[in-house]
C-alpha positions as a LaTeX table, in Angstrom:
\begin{tabular}{lrrr}
\hline
Residue & $x$ (\AA) & $y$ (\AA) & $z$ (\AA) \\
\hline
Unk1 & 85.89 & 122.60 & 1.51 \\
Unk2 & 87.28 & 120.42 & $-1.24$ \\
Unk3 & 86.01 & 116.89 & $-1.81$ \\
Unk4 & 88.36 & 114.12 & $-2.89$ \\
Unk5 & 87.14 & 111.11 & $-4.86$ \\
Unk6 & 88.98 & 107.84 & $-5.11$ \\
Unk7 & 87.83 & 105.17 & $-7.58$ \\
Unk8 & 87.69 & 101.85 & $-5.74$ \\
Unk9 & 86.03 & 99.63 & $-8.36$ \\
Unk10 & 84.64 & 100.07 & $-11.84$ \\
Unk11 & 81.53 & 98.53 & $-13.40$ \\
Unk12 & 81.49 & 97.84 & $-17.12$ \\
Unk13 & 78.23 & 96.85 & $-18.80$ \\
Unk14 & 78.76 & 94.65 & $-21.84$ \\
Unk15 & 75.79 & 96.04 & $-23.77$ \\
Unk16 & 77.19 & 99.62 & $-23.37$ \\
Unk17 & 73.77 & 101.27 & $-23.24$ \\
Unk18 & 73.44 & 104.73 & $-21.64$ \\
Unk19 & 72.87 & 104.74 & $-17.86$ \\
Unk20 & 69.48 & 106.19 & $-16.92$ \\
Unk21 & 69.32 & 105.69 & $-13.14$ \\
Unk22 & 71.45 & 104.60 & $-10.17$ \\
Unk23 & 70.44 & 104.08 & $-6.56$ \\
Unk24 & 71.82 & 102.54 & $-3.34$ \\
Unk25 & 69.45 & 100.34 & $-1.33$ \\
Unk26 & 69.42 & 98.91 & 2.15 \\
Unk27 & 69.41 & 95.13 & 2.45 \\
Unk28 & 65.62 & 95.30 & 2.94 \\
Unk29 & 65.18 & 96.95 & $-0.47$ \\
Unk30 & 64.44 & 100.51 & 0.68 \\
Unk31 & 66.61 & 103.30 & $-0.77$ \\
Unk32 & 68.88 & 105.47 & 1.32 \\
Unk33 & 67.27 & 108.76 & 2.41 \\
Unk34 & 67.56 & 111.78 & 0.16 \\
Unk35 & 70.56 & 113.94 & 1.20 \\
Unk36 & 68.45 & 117.08 & 0.75 \\
Unk37 & 65.81 & 115.69 & 3.14 \\
Unk38 & 68.51 & 114.79 & 5.67 \\
Unk39 & 70.03 & 118.29 & 5.44 \\
Unk40 & 66.57 & 119.81 & 6.05 \\
Unk41 & 66.00 & 117.51 & 9.07 \\
Unk42 & 63.07 & 115.86 & 7.31 \\
Unk43 & 64.68 & 112.41 & 7.38 \\
Unk44 & 67.19 & 110.60 & 9.54 \\
Unk45 & 70.71 & 109.95 & 8.30 \\
Unk46 & 71.58 & 106.76 & 6.40 \\
Unk47 & 72.49 & 103.60 & 8.29 \\
Unk48 & 75.73 & 102.38 & 6.72 \\
Unk49 & 75.93 & 99.19 & 8.79 \\
Unk50 & 75.16 & 95.85 & 7.17 \\
Unk51 & 74.88 & 94.93 & 3.49 \\
Unk52 & 73.71 & 97.27 & 0.74 \\
Unk53 & 72.75 & 97.00 & $-2.91$ \\
Unk54 & 73.46 & 99.14 & $-5.95$ \\
Unk55 & 70.78 & 99.39 & $-8.64$ \\
Unk56 & 72.04 & 100.33 & $-12.10$ \\
Unk57 & 69.41 & 100.93 & $-14.76$ \\
Unk58 & 70.38 & 101.49 & $-18.38$ \\
Unk59 & 68.15 & 101.97 & $-21.40$ \\
Unk60 & 68.15 & 98.22 & $-22.01$ \\
Unk61 & 68.27 & 96.45 & $-18.65$ \\
Unk62 & 68.10 & 96.73 & $-14.84$ \\
Unk63 & 70.89 & 95.16 & $-12.80$ \\
Unk64 & 71.45 & 94.86 & $-9.05$ \\
Unk65 & 74.90 & 94.54 & $-7.47$ \\
Unk66 & 75.95 & 93.75 & $-3.91$ \\
Unk67 & 78.05 & 96.29 & $-2.00$ \\
Unk68 & 80.92 & 96.59 & $-1.39$ \\
Unk69 & 81.83 & 93.50 & $-3.48$ \\
Unk70 & 80.01 & 94.79 & $-6.60$ \\
Unk71 & 78.89 & 91.31 & $-7.56$ \\
Unk72 & 75.87 & 90.99 & $-9.86$ \\
Unk73 & 72.91 & 89.39 & $-8.08$ \\
Unk74 & 69.74 & 90.11 & $-10.10$ \\
Unk75 & 69.21 & 91.23 & $-13.68$ \\
Unk76 & 66.17 & 92.03 & $-15.84$ \\
Unk77 & 66.68 & 92.41 & $-19.60$ \\
Unk78 & 64.07 & 94.65 & $-21.22$ \\
Unk79 & 65.33 & 95.31 & $-24.73$ \\
Unk80 & 66.55 & 91.78 & $-25.44$ \\
Unk81 & 63.39 & 90.17 & $-24.02$ \\
Unk82 & 60.59 & 92.63 & $-24.82$ \\
Unk83 & 62.13 & 94.93 & $-27.45$ \\
Unk84 & 61.58 & 98.13 & $-25.42$ \\
Unk85 & 63.85 & 100.78 & $-23.91$ \\
Unk86 & 63.73 & 102.61 & $-20.58$ \\
Unk87 & 62.94 & 106.32 & $-20.53$ \\
Unk88 & 62.23 & 107.22 & $-16.87$ \\
Unk89 & 63.05 & 105.41 & $-13.61$ \\
Unk90 & 62.15 & 106.11 & $-9.99$ \\
Unk91 & 61.85 & 104.26 & $-6.69$ \\
Unk92 & 58.33 & 104.30 & $-5.23$ \\
Unk93 & 56.60 & 103.13 & $-2.05$ \\
Unk94 & 53.26 & 101.34 & $-2.29$ \\
Unk95 & 51.01 & 100.19 & 0.52 \\
Unk96 & 49.17 & 97.02 & $-0.47$ \\
Unk97 & 47.16 & 94.98 & 2.06 \\
Unk98 & 48.42 & 97.15 & 4.96 \\
Unk99 & 52.03 & 96.40 & 4.01 \\
Unk100 & 54.43 & 99.02 & 2.63 \\
Unk101 & 57.03 & 97.84 & 0.13 \\
Unk102 & 59.55 & 99.51 & $-2.11$ \\
Unk103 & 59.47 & 99.13 & $-5.91$ \\
Unk104 & 61.28 & 100.33 & $-9.00$ \\
Unk105 & 59.03 & 101.99 & $-11.60$ \\
Unk106 & 60.29 & 102.13 & $-15.20$ \\
Unk107 & 58.58 & 104.12 & $-17.96$ \\
Unk108 & 59.29 & 102.46 & $-21.32$ \\
Unk109 & 59.39 & 103.93 & $-24.80$ \\
Unk110 & 56.11 & 102.22 & $-25.72$ \\
Unk111 & 54.28 & 104.19 & $-22.99$ \\
Unk112 & 53.95 & 101.28 & $-20.54$ \\
Unk113 & 55.14 & 101.26 & $-16.92$ \\
Unk114 & 56.81 & 98.18 & $-15.45$ \\
Unk115 & 57.02 & 98.05 & $-11.66$ \\
Unk116 & 59.66 & 95.71 & $-10.22$ \\
Unk117 & 60.01 & 94.54 & $-6.64$ \\
Unk118 & 63.21 & 95.41 & $-4.80$ \\
Unk119 & 65.69 & 93.91 & $-4.41$ \\
Unk120 & 64.56 & 90.80 & $-6.36$ \\
Unk121 & 63.61 & 92.74 & $-9.56$ \\
Unk122 & 60.46 & 90.68 & $-10.09$ \\
Unk123 & 57.86 & 92.39 & $-12.31$ \\
Unk124 & 54.80 & 92.94 & $-10.10$ \\
Unk125 & 52.70 & 95.34 & $-12.20$ \\
Unk126 & 52.54 & 96.38 & $-15.84$ \\
Unk127 & 50.17 & 99.12 & $-16.98$ \\
Unk128 & 49.81 & 101.33 & $-20.04$ \\
Unk129 & 50.37 & 104.94 & $-18.95$ \\
Unk130 & 51.15 & 107.05 & $-22.03$ \\
Unk131 & 50.10 & 106.70 & $-25.67$ \\
Unk132 & 52.97 & 105.26 & $-27.69$ \\
Unk133 & 52.76 & 108.07 & $-30.29$ \\
Unk134 & 52.75 & 110.90 & $-27.70$ \\
Unk135 & 56.44 & 111.77 & $-27.64$ \\
Unk136 & 55.99 & 114.94 & $-25.54$ \\
Unk137 & 54.19 & 113.02 & $-22.80$ \\
Unk138 & 56.99 & 110.44 & $-22.58$ \\
Unk139 & 59.61 & 113.19 & $-22.34$ \\
Unk140 & 57.78 & 115.23 & $-19.69$ \\
Unk141 & 56.54 & 112.53 & $-17.32$ \\
Unk142 & 57.55 & 112.65 & $-13.66$ \\
Unk143 & 57.16 & 109.60 & $-11.42$ \\
Unk144 & 56.73 & 110.49 & $-7.74$ \\
Unk145 & 57.83 & 108.36 & $-4.79$ \\
Unk146 & 54.23 & 107.88 & $-3.55$ \\
Unk147 & 53.33 & 105.81 & $-6.62$ \\
Unk148 & 51.79 & 108.49 & $-8.82$ \\
Unk149 & 52.83 & 110.17 & $-12.06$ \\
Unk150 & 52.37 & 113.65 & $-13.54$ \\
Unk151 & 52.14 & 113.73 & $-17.33$ \\
Unk152 & 52.22 & 116.69 & $-19.70$ \\
Unk153 & 49.80 & 115.28 & $-22.27$ \\
Unk154 & 49.42 & 118.61 & $-24.10$ \\
Unk155 & 51.18 & 121.97 & $-23.94$ \\
Unk156 & 48.48 & 123.27 & $-21.59$ \\
Unk157 & 47.29 & 120.04 & $-19.93$ \\
Unk158 & 48.83 & 118.20 & $-16.96$ \\
Unk159 & 47.28 & 114.94 & $-15.75$ \\
Unk160 & 47.77 & 113.05 & $-12.51$ \\
Unk161 & 47.73 & 109.24 & $-12.58$ \\
Unk162 & 48.18 & 106.41 & $-10.11$ \\
Unk163 & 50.66 & 103.82 & $-11.36$ \\
Unk164 & 48.75 & 100.94 & $-9.76$ \\
Unk165 & 44.97 & 100.72 & $-10.13$ \\
Unk166 & 44.43 & 99.18 & $-6.69$ \\
Unk167 & 46.43 & 101.95 & $-4.96$ \\
Unk168 & 45.03 & 105.46 & $-4.74$ \\
Unk169 & 47.42 & 108.37 & $-4.29$ \\
Unk170 & 46.41 & 111.69 & $-2.82$ \\
Unk171 & 46.23 & 114.59 & $-5.22$ \\
Unk172 & 47.96 & 117.87 & $-4.54$ \\
Unk173 & 46.13 & 120.50 & $-2.51$ \\
Unk174 & 46.06 & 124.23 & $-3.25$ \\
Unk175 & 45.22 & 126.56 & $-0.38$ \\
Unk176 & 43.35 & 129.67 & $-1.60$ \\
Unk177 & 43.16 & 132.86 & 0.47 \\
Unk178 & 39.83 & 134.16 & 1.68 \\
Unk179 & 37.89 & 135.86 & $-1.11$ \\
Unk180 & 39.90 & 134.28 & $-3.96$ \\
Unk181 & 36.89 & 132.33 & $-5.20$ \\
Unk182 & 34.14 & 134.32 & $-6.94$ \\
Unk183 & 30.98 & 134.83 & $-4.91$ \\
Unk184 & 28.17 & 132.46 & $-5.81$ \\
Unk185 & 24.72 & 134.03 & $-6.05$ \\
Unk186 & 22.05 & 131.90 & $-4.40$ \\
Unk187 & 18.46 & 132.36 & $-5.62$ \\
Unk188 & 15.59 & 130.93 & $-3.58$ \\
Unk189 & 12.63 & 129.70 & $-5.63$ \\
Unk190 & 9.26 & 128.75 & $-4.22$ \\
Unk191 & 8.05 & 125.17 & $-4.75$ \\
Unk192 & 4.83 & 126.37 & $-6.47$ \\
Unk193 & 6.90 & 128.44 & $-8.92$ \\
Unk194 & 8.94 & 125.35 & $-9.85$ \\
Unk195 & 5.75 & 123.36 & $-10.45$ \\
Unk196 & 4.32 & 126.10 & $-12.63$ \\
Unk197 & 7.51 & 126.26 & $-14.68$ \\
Unk198 & 7.40 & 122.50 & $-15.22$ \\
Unk199 & 3.75 & 122.59 & $-16.32$ \\
Unk200 & 4.16 & 125.35 & $-18.92$ \\
Unk201 & 5.96 & 123.28 & $-21.59$ \\
Unk202 & 3.36 & 120.55 & $-21.24$ \\
Unk203 & 0.55 & 123.07 & $-21.86$ \\
Unk204 & 2.28 & 124.30 & $-24.98$ \\
Unk205 & 2.68 & 120.76 & $-26.27$ \\
Unk206 & $-1.01$ & 120.07 & $-25.65$ \\
Unk207 & $-1.95$ & 123.24 & $-27.51$ \\
Unk208 & 0.17 & 122.20 & $-30.53$ \\
Unk209 & $-1.47$ & 118.78 & $-30.57$ \\
Unk210 & $-4.94$ & 120.37 & $-30.51$ \\
Unk211 & $-4.05$ & 122.60 & $-33.45$ \\
Unk212 & $-2.84$ & 119.60 & $-35.47$ \\
Unk213 & $-6.10$ & 117.78 & $-34.80$ \\
\hline
\end{tabular}
């Protein structure tokens, strides 16, 4: 059926930079479940009770608003403070010291990744991920919710990275059918044959030394 939209409130950013990312968070800092995952019965529906936050990330800054009042609570200026701009943004979950927390990962135009805690927007990690002169890698970088990133470093080369050095993310698995791998030929060699093969070069070297003398 038809969907009707009514504008309740409007947010105007004074710096007027393009919006890169928006997300609604629970009061604990975790994002609402993906609607596609809810439709596929892979996640439970969102809990709309209590307070929520709205994260608005532009190319120049990250700002957090309270809902439904839409009052600004936290703000992190990136361009004005560090002279960089945001290229990619994603929410990620990291398990550190047996505790799972939610973070906001921002890929900057200098190739670095800044990871902010949610909802306080405190910078927890900062790592260099992509070379600053590799424009293709910065355009084709995907940040995954488990704290890893897939980077197209060359036209025929994908690389998988973990955004935080102390956290290891599981690589993708590819199930191959039986017989897909080429058969490996196994050759059994006797121990005496190996010893004789090792001794032959030494004999040749001794013979050369004798000739020189």
